[in-house]
Amino acid sequence: MMDWTDRNCRAFHRVLSARTLLYTEMVTANAVIHGDRERLIGFSSVEHPVALQLGGSDPEALAKAAAITAEWGYDEINLNVGCPSDRVQGGNFGACLMRDPVLVAACVAAMKAGVGIPVTVKCRIGVDEQDPEVALDALADAVLEAGADTLTVHARKAWLQGLSPKENRDIPPLDYDRVYRLKQRLPHVPVIINGGIGSLEEAEAHLLHVDGVMLGRAAYQQPELLLDVDSRLFGAEDPHADGFSAVAAFEPYISAHLEAGGRLHDITRHMLGLFTGRPGARAYRRRLAIEGVKPEAGLDVLRAAVDEVRRAEERRALVA
């Protein structure tokens, strides 16, 4: 979710669901230690609960980064052992660490020793020619022994040679049953499933077998599905009845961003999928894509885009 789940995206998604745990983009441990922390890991208090996803393979560096993360007020630290990009392979972190459960365990232990918030691990079921039955159990057992609080499993292998990061999200076949078997073997360990889950109906089906569901592309590309998460998956009241109400509630955040010198497009690029499948959705996206990217664009552009959907729905209602 690099370049997707930035702080503006997360603030928008929080408006849609009060209960969902949000995750940052992956940030390397060294970037947290040496980089511009406000830019890299700064977040708004409205985002809670929110987890910072860390990348790295040096226990000492990860321990330092974890301590900084905790000081900044994050609710969870998630170690990424699932990203297959060339960049993470070159830095010896991400999915290539599936081959070294002992090192991953050392990283988890180092982070746990210095923080009081949960430390979790996100992984694949295996990489390259690994047997997922062996590889996933080996990693899970190692990190749990080191103190990991939760396992999130993308139910696909990662092929580090021969497939691009994009292809690794789609081509390796999904094996949800392998994740279910992990949960059956570890009944007292929270196990979250990830990969190819496109609706709340699918999420509810998975929750018969595991403890949680991580949504990625579906939540980003069709954010309206988050409007029903609180009631359907948490038994709580949904914060907004529809996308129109959610956008109106999000306006103060957008106004503050604009007043601080930010651009409308910084935020609305994460909102393009909001009305997917509804009348006027194409006109909504087109207006944001053309007018929302202009340096002077303000809330009036967003309101006009939303009105495209509102008017289209009113016209459909009259015809019906």
CSV table of C-alpha atoms in Angstrom, one decimal:
chain,number,residue,atom,x,y,z
A,1,MET,CA,0.0,0.0,0.0
A,2,MET,CA,3.0,2.3,-0.6
A,3,ASP,CA,1.8,5.8,-1.7
A,4,TRP,CA,-1.7,4.8,-0.8
A,5,THR,CA,-2.3,4.7,2.9
A,6,ASP,CA,-0.7,8.0,3.9
A,7,ARG,CA,-2.0,10.1,6.7
A,8,ASN,CA,-4.7,11.8,4.5
A,9,CYS,CA,-6.0,8.5,3.3
A,10,ARG,CA,-6.1,7.2,6.9
A,11,ALA,CA,-8.0,10.3,8.1
A,12,PHE,CA,-10.5,9.8,5.4
A,13,HIS,CA,-11.0,6.1,6.2
A,14,ARG,CA,-11.4,6.9,9.8
A,15,VAL,CA,-14.4,9.0,9.0
A,16,LEU,CA,-15.9,6.0,7.3
A,17,SER,CA,-15.3,3.6,10.2
A,18,ALA,CA,-14.6,4.4,13.8
A,19,ARG,CA,-13.5,0.9,14.8
A,20,THR,CA,-11.3,-0.4,12.0
A,21,LEU,CA,-7.5,-0.7,12.8
A,22,LEU,CA,-5.7,1.4,10.2
A,23,TYR,CA,-2.1,0.7,9.0
A,24,THR,CA,0.5,3.1,7.7
A,25,GLU,CA,2.6,2.6,4.6
A,26,MET,CA,5.7,0.6,5.4
A,27,VAL,CA,8.5,2.8,6.7
A,28,THR,CA,12.0,1.4,7.2
A,29,ALA,CA,13.6,1.4,10.6
A,30,ASN,CA,16.5,3.6,9.5
A,31,ALA,CA,14.1,6.1,8.0
A,32,VAL,CA,12.3,6.4,11.4
A,33,ILE,CA,15.6,6.8,13.2
A,34,HIS,CA,17.4,9.2,10.9
A,35,GLY,CA,14.7,10.8,8.7
A,36,ASP,CA,12.1,13.5,8.9
A,37,ARG,CA,9.8,11.9,11.4
A,38,GLU,CA,6.9,14.3,11.1
A,39,ARG,CA,6.8,13.7,7.4
A,40,LEU,CA,7.3,9.9,7.6
A,41,ILE,CA,5.4,8.9,10.7
A,42,GLY,CA,3.4,11.9,11.8
A,43,PHE,CA,-0.3,11.3,12.1
A,44,SER,CA,-3.5,12.9,13.3
A,45,SER,CA,-5.1,11.9,16.6
A,46,VAL,CA,-8.3,11.2,14.7
A,47,GLU,CA,-6.6,8.2,13.2
A,48,HIS,CA,-6.6,6.0,16.3
A,49,PRO,CA,-6.4,3.1,16.5
A,50,VAL,CA,-3.5,3.1,14.0
A,51,ALA,CA,-0.5,0.8,13.5
A,52,LEU,CA,2.9,1.7,12.1
A,53,GLN,CA,4.3,-0.8,9.7
A,54,LEU,CA,8.0,-1.2,9.9
A,55,GLY,CA,10.5,-2.7,7.5
A,56,GLY,CA,14.0,-3.9,8.4
A,57,SER,CA,16.1,-6.8,9.5
A,58,ASP,CA,18.5,-5.3,12.0
A,59,PRO,CA,17.2,-6.1,15.5
A,60,GLU,CA,19.0,-3.1,17.1
A,61,ALA,CA,17.7,-0.6,14.5
A,62,LEU,CA,14.2,-2.0,14.7
A,63,ALA,CA,14.3,-1.7,18.5
A,64,LYS,CA,15.2,2.0,18.2
A,65,ALA,CA,12.5,2.6,15.6
A,66,ALA,CA,9.9,0.8,17.7
A,67,ALA,CA,10.8,2.9,20.8
A,68,ILE,CA,10.4,6.1,18.7
A,69,THR,CA,7.1,4.7,17.3
A,70,ALA,CA,5.7,4.1,20.7
A,71,GLU,CA,6.7,7.6,21.9
A,72,TRP,CA,4.8,9.0,18.9
A,73,GLY,CA,1.7,7.4,20.2
A,74,TYR,CA,1.0,4.6,17.8
A,75,ASP,CA,-1.3,1.8,19.0
A,76,GLU,CA,0.7,-1.1,17.4
A,77,ILE,CA,3.9,-1.8,15.5
A,78,ASN,CA,3.7,-4.2,12.6
A,79,LEU,CA,6.8,-5.9,11.2
A,80,ASN,CA,6.5,-6.4,7.5
A,81,VAL,CA,7.7,-9.9,6.4
A,82,GLY,CA,5.5,-9.9,3.3
A,83,CYS,CA,6.4,-7.2,0.8
A,84,PRO,CA,8.1,-8.6,-2.3
A,85,SER,CA,9.4,-5.5,-4.0
A,86,ASP,CA,12.9,-5.2,-5.4
A,87,ARG,CA,13.7,-2.4,-3.0
A,88,VAL,CA,12.9,-4.5,0.1
A,89,GLN,CA,14.8,-7.5,-1.3
A,90,GLY,CA,17.9,-5.3,-1.8
A,91,GLY,CA,17.6,-4.1,1.8
A,92,ASN,CA,17.1,-7.7,3.2
A,93,PHE,CA,13.6,-7.1,4.6
A,94,GLY,CA,10.1,-7.8,3.6
A,95,ALA,CA,9.1,-11.2,2.1
A,96,CYS,CA,12.7,-12.4,1.7
A,97,LEU,CA,12.8,-12.7,5.5
A,98,MET,CA,10.5,-15.7,5.3
A,99,ARG,CA,13.7,-17.6,4.6
A,100,ASP,CA,15.2,-16.6,8.0
A,101,PRO,CA,12.7,-17.2,10.9
A,102,VAL,CA,15.5,-17.0,13.5
A,103,LEU,CA,16.4,-13.5,12.4
A,104,VAL,CA,12.8,-12.3,12.3
A,105,ALA,CA,12.3,-13.7,15.8
A,106,ALA,CA,15.4,-11.7,17.0
A,107,CYS,CA,13.8,-8.6,15.5
A,108,VAL,CA,10.5,-9.2,17.3
A,109,ALA,CA,12.2,-9.9,20.6
A,110,ALA,CA,14.3,-6.7,20.3
A,111,MET,CA,11.2,-4.6,19.6
A,112,LYS,CA,9.1,-6.2,22.3
A,113,ALA,CA,11.9,-5.6,24.9
A,114,GLY,CA,11.6,-1.9,24.5
A,115,VAL,CA,7.9,-1.1,24.1
A,116,GLY,CA,4.6,-1.7,25.8
A,117,ILE,CA,2.4,-1.7,22.8
A,118,PRO,CA,1.6,-4.8,20.7
A,119,VAL,CA,4.3,-5.9,18.2
A,120,THR,CA,2.7,-7.9,15.3
A,121,VAL,CA,4.0,-9.6,12.2
A,122,LYS,CA,2.6,-9.6,8.6
A,123,CYS,CA,3.9,-12.4,6.4
A,124,ARG,CA,3.2,-14.5,3.3
A,125,ILE,CA,2.6,-18.3,3.4
A,126,GLY,CA,6.0,-18.7,1.9
A,127,VAL,CA,8.4,-17.5,-0.8
A,128,ASP,CA,9.7,-19.1,-4.0
A,129,GLU,CA,10.1,-22.9,-3.7
A,130,GLN,CA,9.3,-23.0,0.0
A,131,ASP,CA,6.7,-25.5,1.2
A,132,PRO,CA,4.0,-23.3,2.8
A,133,GLU,CA,3.1,-26.0,5.3
A,134,VAL,CA,6.7,-25.9,6.6
A,135,ALA,CA,7.6,-22.2,6.0
A,136,LEU,CA,4.6,-20.6,7.6
A,137,ASP,CA,4.7,-22.8,10.7
A,138,ALA,CA,8.4,-22.2,11.1
A,139,LEU,CA,8.0,-18.4,10.9
A,140,ALA,CA,4.9,-18.4,13.1
A,141,ASP,CA,6.5,-20.5,15.8
A,142,ALA,CA,9.7,-18.5,15.9
A,143,VAL,CA,8.0,-15.1,16.2
A,144,LEU,CA,5.4,-16.2,18.7
A,145,GLU,CA,8.2,-17.6,20.9
A,146,ALA,CA,9.8,-14.2,20.6
A,147,GLY,CA,6.7,-12.5,21.8
A,148,ALA,CA,4.7,-11.5,18.7
A,149,ASP,CA,1.2,-10.6,19.7
A,150,THR,CA,-0.6,-11.3,16.4
A,151,LEU,CA,0.0,-12.8,13.0
A,152,THR,CA,-1.4,-11.3,9.8
A,153,VAL,CA,-1.0,-13.7,6.8
A,154,HIS,CA,-1.3,-12.8,3.2
A,155,ALA,CA,-2.6,-16.1,1.9
A,156,ARG,CA,-0.3,-16.2,-1.1
A,157,LYS,CA,3.3,-17.1,-1.8
A,158,ALA,CA,5.6,-14.4,-2.9
A,159,TRP,CA,7.9,-15.2,-5.9
A,160,LEU,CA,10.9,-13.0,-5.4
A,161,GLN,CA,12.3,-13.8,-8.8
A,162,GLY,CA,10.2,-13.7,-12.0
A,163,LEU,CA,7.2,-11.7,-10.7
A,164,SER,CA,6.8,-8.0,-10.2
A,165,PRO,CA,5.4,-6.6,-6.9
A,166,LYS,CA,2.1,-6.0,-8.8
A,167,GLU,CA,2.1,-9.5,-10.2
A,168,ASN,CA,2.8,-10.9,-6.7
A,169,ARG,CA,-0.5,-9.4,-5.5
A,170,ASP,CA,-2.5,-11.3,-8.1
A,171,ILE,CA,-0.7,-14.2,-9.8
A,172,PRO,CA,0.3,-16.6,-7.0
A,173,PRO,CA,-2.9,-18.5,-6.1
A,174,LEU,CA,-4.7,-17.7,-2.9
A,175,ASP,CA,-4.6,-20.5,-0.3
A,176,TYR,CA,-7.0,-19.4,2.5
A,177,ASP,CA,-7.2,-22.9,3.8
A,178,ARG,CA,-3.5,-22.8,4.7
A,179,VAL,CA,-4.2,-19.8,7.0
A,180,TYR,CA,-7.2,-21.6,8.5
A,181,ARG,CA,-4.9,-24.5,9.3
A,182,LEU,CA,-2.5,-22.2,11.0
A,183,LYS,CA,-5.3,-20.9,13.2
A,184,GLN,CA,-6.5,-24.4,14.0
A,185,ARG,CA,-3.0,-25.3,15.1
A,186,LEU,CA,-2.7,-22.1,17.2
A,187,PRO,CA,-6.2,-21.6,18.7
A,188,HIS,CA,-5.0,-19.1,21.3
A,189,VAL,CA,-3.1,-16.9,18.9
A,190,PRO,CA,-4.8,-14.0,17.1
A,191,VAL,CA,-4.6,-14.8,13.3
A,192,ILE,CA,-5.6,-12.2,10.7
A,193,ILE,CA,-6.1,-13.2,7.1
A,194,ASN,CA,-5.3,-11.0,4.1
A,195,GLY,CA,-5.2,-11.2,0.3
A,196,GLY,CA,-7.9,-10.8,-2.4
A,197,ILE,CA,-10.7,-10.1,0.0
A,198,GLY,CA,-13.1,-7.8,-1.9
A,199,SER,CA,-16.3,-7.5,0.2
A,200,LEU,CA,-17.7,-7.6,3.7
A,201,GLU,CA,-19.5,-10.8,2.8
A,202,GLU,CA,-16.2,-12.4,2.1
A,203,ALA,CA,-14.8,-11.0,5.3
A,204,GLU,CA,-17.7,-12.4,7.3
A,205,ALA,CA,-17.0,-15.8,5.8
A,206,HIS,CA,-13.4,-15.7,6.8
A,207,LEU,CA,-14.2,-14.7,10.3
A,208,LEU,CA,-15.8,-18.1,10.8
A,209,HIS,CA,-12.2,-19.5,10.7
A,210,VAL,CA,-9.8,-16.7,11.8
A,211,ASP,CA,-9.8,-13.8,14.2
A,212,GLY,CA,-9.6,-10.8,11.8
A,213,VAL,CA,-9.5,-9.7,8.2
A,214,MET,CA,-7.2,-7.2,6.6
A,215,LEU,CA,-8.6,-5.3,3.6
A,216,GLY,CA,-6.2,-3.5,1.3
A,217,ARG,CA,-7.1,-2.7,-2.3
A,218,ALA,CA,-10.8,-3.3,-1.8
A,219,ALA,CA,-11.0,-0.7,1.0
A,220,TYR,CA,-9.0,1.8,-1.0
A,221,GLN,CA,-10.7,1.4,-4.3
A,222,GLN,CA,-14.2,1.1,-2.9
A,223,PRO,CA,-14.1,3.0,0.3
A,224,GLU,CA,-17.9,3.0,0.7
A,225,LEU,CA,-17.7,-0.6,1.9
A,226,LEU,CA,-16.1,0.7,5.1
A,227,LEU,CA,-19.4,2.5,5.9
A,228,ASP,CA,-20.9,-0.8,7.1
A,229,VAL,CA,-17.9,-2.3,8.9
A,230,ASP,CA,-18.7,-1.0,12.4
A,231,SER,CA,-22.2,-2.5,12.4
A,232,ARG,CA,-21.5,-5.7,10.6
A,233,LEU,CA,-18.2,-6.7,12.0
A,234,PHE,CA,-18.0,-4.9,15.4
A,235,GLY,CA,-21.6,-4.7,16.4
A,236,ALA,CA,-21.4,-1.0,16.8
A,237,GLU,CA,-23.2,2.0,15.3
A,238,ASP,CA,-21.9,3.1,11.9
A,239,PRO,CA,-20.7,6.7,12.0
A,240,HIS,CA,-22.4,7.7,8.7
A,241,ALA,CA,-25.3,6.5,6.7
A,242,ASP,CA,-23.8,7.2,3.3
A,243,GLY,CA,-20.9,8.7,1.4
A,244,PHE,CA,-22.5,12.2,1.3
A,245,SER,CA,-22.6,12.4,5.1
A,246,ALA,CA,-19.1,11.1,5.4
A,247,VAL,CA,-17.7,13.7,2.9
A,248,ALA,CA,-19.5,16.5,4.8
A,249,ALA,CA,-18.0,15.3,8.1
A,250,PHE,CA,-14.5,15.2,6.5
A,251,GLU,CA,-14.6,18.8,5.3
A,252,PRO,CA,-13.1,20.3,8.5
A,253,TYR,CA,-10.0,18.1,8.1
A,254,ILE,CA,-9.7,19.1,4.4
A,255,SER,CA,-10.1,22.8,5.3
A,256,ALA,CA,-7.3,22.6,7.9
A,257,HIS,CA,-5.1,20.9,5.4
A,258,LEU,CA,-5.7,23.6,2.8
A,259,GLU,CA,-5.2,26.4,5.4
A,260,ALA,CA,-1.8,24.8,6.3
A,261,GLY,CA,-0.7,25.1,2.7
A,262,GLY,CA,-1.7,21.6,1.4
A,263,ARG,CA,-3.4,20.9,-1.9
A,264,LEU,CA,-6.9,19.5,-2.4
A,265,HIS,CA,-5.5,16.7,-4.5
A,266,ASP,CA,-3.3,15.4,-1.6
A,267,ILE,CA,-6.6,14.2,-0.1
A,268,THR,CA,-9.1,13.8,-3.0
A,269,ARG,CA,-6.8,11.4,-4.8
A,270,HIS,CA,-7.7,8.9,-2.0
A,271,MET,CA,-11.4,9.6,-2.5
A,272,LEU,CA,-11.8,8.8,-6.2
A,273,GLY,CA,-13.4,5.4,-5.6
A,274,LEU,CA,-15.9,6.6,-3.0
A,275,PHE,CA,-19.0,6.4,-5.2
A,276,THR,CA,-17.9,3.5,-7.4
A,277,GLY,CA,-20.9,1.8,-9.1
A,278,ARG,CA,-23.3,4.6,-8.4
A,279,PRO,CA,-24.9,7.0,-10.9
A,280,GLY,CA,-22.7,10.0,-11.4
A,281,ALA,CA,-19.5,8.3,-10.2
A,282,ARG,CA,-17.7,8.8,-13.5
A,283,ALA,CA,-18.5,12.5,-13.5
A,284,TYR,CA,-17.4,12.8,-9.9
A,285,ARG,CA,-14.1,11.2,-10.7
A,286,ARG,CA,-13.6,13.3,-13.8
A,287,ARG,CA,-14.2,16.6,-12.0
A,288,LEU,CA,-11.8,15.7,-9.2
A,289,ALA,CA,-9.2,14.5,-11.8
A,290,ILE,CA,-9.4,17.7,-13.9
A,291,GLU,CA,-10.2,20.4,-11.4
A,292,GLY,CA,-9.1,18.9,-8.1
A,293,VAL,CA,-5.4,18.8,-9.2
A,294,LYS,CA,-5.2,22.6,-9.8
A,295,PRO,CA,-3.1,24.4,-7.2
A,296,GLU,CA,-6.0,26.7,-6.3
A,297,ALA,CA,-8.6,24.0,-6.0
A,298,GLY,CA,-10.6,24.2,-2.8
A,299,LEU,CA,-13.6,22.6,-1.1
A,300,ASP,CA,-15.9,24.0,-3.8
A,301,VAL,CA,-14.4,21.5,-6.3
A,302,LEU,CA,-15.1,18.6,-4.0
A,303,ARG,CA,-18.6,19.8,-3.3
A,304,ALA,CA,-19.3,20.2,-7.0
A,305,ALA,CA,-18.0,16.7,-7.6
A,306,VAL,CA,-20.2,15.2,-4.9
A,307,ASP,CA,-23.2,17.1,-6.4
A,308,GLU,CA,-22.6,15.2,-9.7
A,309,VAL,CA,-23.5,12.0,-7.8
A,310,ARG,CA,-26.4,13.6,-5.9
A,311,ARG,CA,-28.0,15.0,-9.1
A,312,ALA,CA,-27.5,11.7,-11.0
A,313,GLU,CA,-29.2,9.8,-8.2
A,314,GLU,CA,-32.1,12.3,-8.1
A,315,ARG,CA,-32.6,11.9,-11.9
A,316,ARG,CA,-32.6,8.1,-11.5
A,317,ALA,CA,-35.2,8.4,-8.7
A,318,LEU,CA,-37.5,10.6,-10.9
A,319,VAL,CA,-37.3,8.2,-13.8
A,320,ALA,CA,-38.1,5.2,-11.5
